[in-house]
Amino acid sequence: MISLFTYLSCGAVFAQDAVPEIDPFAGINEETDWNVFDQESGATDDLSNFGHDYTKALKLCYKFFYAQMSGKLPEDHPLEWRGDSALNDGKDNGVDLSGGYYDGGGFIKYNFPMAFATTMMAWSTIHYWRTLKDVGETKAALETLRWGADYLMKCHPENGVFYVQVSDKTADENFWGRIEDGEKLNYQRKSYKIDANHKGTEPLAEAAAALAATSIVFSEIDSYYADDCRRHAEELWEMAWKPDQRRTYHTTFPEAAKAYKSWTGFYDELAWGAAWLHKATGKQKYLIQAMGVYRNQHLEKDISLFSWDNKIPGVHYLMAEITKKANFKNTLRLFCRDKNHGGKAKRTPLGMVFLGDWGPLRYAASSAGLCFLAAQMKLDPDSNFVLGQSQLGYILGDNGRSYVVGYGTDFPTRYYHKESFCPEQPEPCGSFTGIPNRHQLDGALVGGPDEFDRYDDDPWKQQQSSVAMDYNAMLLFALLGKIDHETYGSKPPPRLAPGKGLKIGDMGQSGARSQGDPEGYDPDRPDSGNRIDYYHALQKSLLFYHAQRAGEIPEEFPIVWRKNATMQDIDGDETDLTGGYFNGGGTMKYSFPMAYSITILAWSVIEYPSSYGEHLEEVKDIIKHGADWLHNSARSTKIVASIGNQTYEDEFWGRAEDMKADRPIYSVTDSQGGTDLAAQIVCALASTSIVFSDNQEYSQKLISKAETVMQFAESNEGFFAENVPEAGLYQTMNFKDELAWANLWMYRALKEEDSATTYLETARNIADSEETLQSNPKIFDVDTKVAAVQLMLAIEEDEETTVHLDEIKSFCDFYSEDVTKTVYGLAYPSPFQATGYASSASFLCFLAAQKLSGKIEPGIRSSWKTFGFKQMDYLLGSSGRSYLVGYGDSYPTQAFHRGASCPNRPLQCTAEGYKDRDAPNMQILNGALVSGPDADEHFIDKRLGTKYTAVNLDRNAVFTAALSAAEFAKNQKDDNIDSSSIRAAINTASILLLPILLYI
């Protein structure tokens, strides 16, 4: 091990695969020391006491970003005069490069400054999240940030390739018109890429910084998206860091040099990118690389300005924040002192810090933004706050003219921006004339006046009248710094240690909710808890399984838009596989989740048959249809894992009945491993045999097949997805939980026979020998059956033993006491399909409260039931929105489902007509439980937003089971627990609480 001092003294820049193991953070306490700011409190007066409406300016600033969007625009895009454009970008290289942002007044997409703007948007969001919440702009912040990040990831379609630009000056200057008409007017848009033969360091390092910073923002909001951002960031960084890849990018791409020549070289981007990667990942190697570049390249010298080209002052702030070292803070202090009165920086007569002829206001804004941060770090706080305010005041009109379009008095009306100059269709669009732009480009910061404060409102004087993404990114940075200061004084926002994501739950002093409330929520409406009808919802949920039915459809069928489908699903040995159920929104059949779903439905019928009332035979028929297919799919020498081609499925849009293509059947054979799949099928067959115990012949048929499949499971240990990658959508992490669960279900099915105890002992032995089956899994789902195993073993324990009782108690206590919840109470243990996890946990804990009544204290069981009731109420509308299609006043209308999106026959169903349309599905997919909201209570009812609107069998199965348990439990009384009283208390509390939550 070497010391950091020795490393820096050597001045070496290590390659990533040769990073010494040092600890630059030795002695730093993560809990207390990451805040390098002095903790002074004291919010100042309300913003209305100041001369400018900074919040209005901020909202306009975001509006500019929407105006610059390229590609297929969001359905709720705020500007009517903008439309979809440049959808064929990248086609010349066989890739999809639609999306992103146009840089300025033309239609070129320059990824270097776009990535910088994205980094600054992310930084602003991270540092000023509390202020964004206070002013109600989190939606705009997240949408505009993600728009840029999505595009940067598109530009990295494979490792070793990064597209750096689309279109060029020559093509753009020859095109005059609306970009929406570009293809019609033959606007040829060439794309340029970095690869092994075309080098360019700056865009790679900046894109890595942008995606690393974005990953911090989305770490808690959407962890899967954050992971994608980090992965792309690290791969791009590997390209940038390679010594043989390094080259100033404009020497490779002269097309970029005409507008964004890298005057300062690439070392500042390397230090900047490494610092952001360290912040995003917590990996020490990135900090070492940043420190090495800084020392070796003497980055403390050029601190004249902070811009898309020169990141050095920003590097000093990041390194001061990360390391707490005085040298970084002192250099940052010098940067700001140079901009203050008496410093080295040039000023105009009216006070603008003048650091360049072209777009000088961006430098004024960047100086203000960075020095607001320096002030929070207690670096000359008084003078730096004054500096920041003075530069923003100049921009917003302190001297009689505002330089932000749409804000204040005498703002620019004739700026260099082709799109906003164009008139409405069908009038043709030509070059600039003497008239104002036809569309007001709200929020755009223009370049600004010359060194004598002279400004000409003339689009042809582009040094002054141009607009650009980096201009507004800097304006955003400064505005948020000002608003935050006026609200919180010198009290800094919460600091994030490297590797930690943004805590979206952190609230500002005002405590105001800024996102609005779930669509459909009416604070004056009594809580729907009194109206929630579990039985009606249970009946409704059964309709979903009918919609998913494959094979022959009975004559009297509740889903009129469904007909016979996949009748060609016949195996090579003539085994009939036409039936079963489609898994989700298409026509794929996956045996593993289907078997899990049948097991769960059967379990609910075994425990709560009375809950189904007059629909008991209906649910039994649903179970039998699936069990029959599973029976056929499993033979002694092979088990079907999936039917259908997922690649073809992704390309196909239409009715299941219209899919005529041959469907491949993928199976696990007796020479391969497939324990998890086989064991899960055993669970389904054994549990179904109990449901049909009154039909001895059918029940025995299922048990006989279950015994055969159990032999397959035990003699072919391994994971089915490793042998059938085509079914890998449902690969598992462990098969011991499935194996233990299968033995428990065999024990229950054969409980009256002598052989039953062998299965029970086998399950106990597996649980006792597998550490993963002894801990709290915190989720119960299609992959993780641990909690179900623990509950079933706890039920079989004698009174002297509490091992498994303690395990399931830990699971239910976690959900009733400690699980993360959304603001309106949805359990959120994982960033994906929370509605499913809430349902599965509710089912298990309802069941545990009932089955363990003699072993668990009444108060604890009551808390488990209360949790279950609240989750069911939430899913059915107590938050103002139901997540069950067809139930309640405000339910999803665009569930991702091909068949439901299609019109009635004989109309054809195509992707162009029905996949992409922003309108309710043509058929109501009654009974489908969608994925649900994100952790911040956002729900986007868009068909292609599958994070919110996806449907599948396994999620619906646990929801149906939980409803059956809730229906049973609502009137249950035991040991002085009156569940009807619990329900009444929940309803009363909800009525009182929901209006209050509006203001939390």
PDB file of C-alpha atoms in Angstrom, residues 160-164 192-205 239-240 242-254:
ATOM      1  CA  GLY A 160     -16.368   0.893 -28.127  1.00  0.00           C
ATOM      2  CA  VAL A 161     -18.758   3.122 -30.067  1.00  0.00           C
ATOM      3  CA  PHE A 162     -20.165   6.535 -29.199  1.00  0.00           C
ATOM      4  CA  TYR A 163     -21.978   8.845 -31.611  1.00  0.00           C
ATOM      5  CA  VAL A 164     -20.750  12.343 -31.077  1.00  0.00           C
ATOM      6  CA  TYR A 192     -20.536  10.938 -36.636  1.00  0.00           C
ATOM      7  CA  LYS A 193     -19.117   8.358 -34.250  1.00  0.00           C
ATOM      8  CA  ILE A 194     -16.118   7.699 -32.071  1.00  0.00           C
ATOM      9  CA  ASP A 195     -14.735   4.192 -32.412  1.00  0.00           C
ATOM     10  CA  ALA A 196     -11.372   2.482 -32.569  1.00  0.00           C
ATOM     11  CA  ASN A 197     -10.499   4.390 -35.729  1.00  0.00           C
ATOM     12  CA  HIS A 198     -12.020   7.754 -34.795  1.00  0.00           C
ATOM     13  CA  LYS A 199     -10.813   9.013 -31.454  1.00  0.00           C
ATOM     14  CA  GLY A 200     -12.094  11.768 -29.233  1.00  0.00           C
ATOM     15  CA  THR A 201     -11.691  12.017 -25.494  1.00  0.00           C
ATOM     16  CA  GLU A 202     -13.771  15.021 -24.433  1.00  0.00           C
ATOM     17  CA  PRO A 203     -17.255  13.822 -25.467  1.00  0.00           C
ATOM     18  CA  LEU A 204     -16.619  10.387 -23.962  1.00  0.00           C
ATOM     19  CA  ALA A 205     -15.546  11.748 -20.598  1.00  0.00           C
ATOM     20  CA  MET A 239     -12.997   4.373 -23.719  1.00  0.00           C
ATOM     21  CA  ALA A 240     -12.002   7.865 -22.631  1.00  0.00           C
ATOM     22  CA  LYS A 242      -7.412   4.435 -22.499  1.00  0.00           C
ATOM     23  CA  PRO A 243      -4.117   6.160 -23.359  1.00  0.00           C
ATOM     24  CA  ASP A 244      -4.242   4.940 -26.962  1.00  0.00           C
ATOM     25  CA  GLN A 245      -7.771   6.348 -27.333  1.00  0.00           C
ATOM     26  CA  ARG A 246      -6.983   9.855 -26.128  1.00  0.00           C
ATOM     27  CA  ARG A 247      -7.225  12.605 -28.657  1.00  0.00           C
ATOM     28  CA  THR A 248      -8.707  16.073 -28.752  1.00  0.00           C
ATOM     29  CA  TYR A 249     -11.962  15.287 -30.445  1.00  0.00           C
ATOM     30  CA  HIS A 250     -12.253  18.207 -32.855  1.00  0.00           C
ATOM     31  CA  THR A 251      -9.078  17.068 -34.628  1.00  0.00           C
ATOM     32  CA  THR A 252     -10.982  13.909 -35.563  1.00  0.00           C
ATOM     33  CA  PHE A 253     -14.267  15.691 -36.197  1.00  0.00           C
ATOM     34  CA  PRO A 254     -13.625  19.046 -37.891  1.00  0.00           C
TER      35      PRO A 254
END
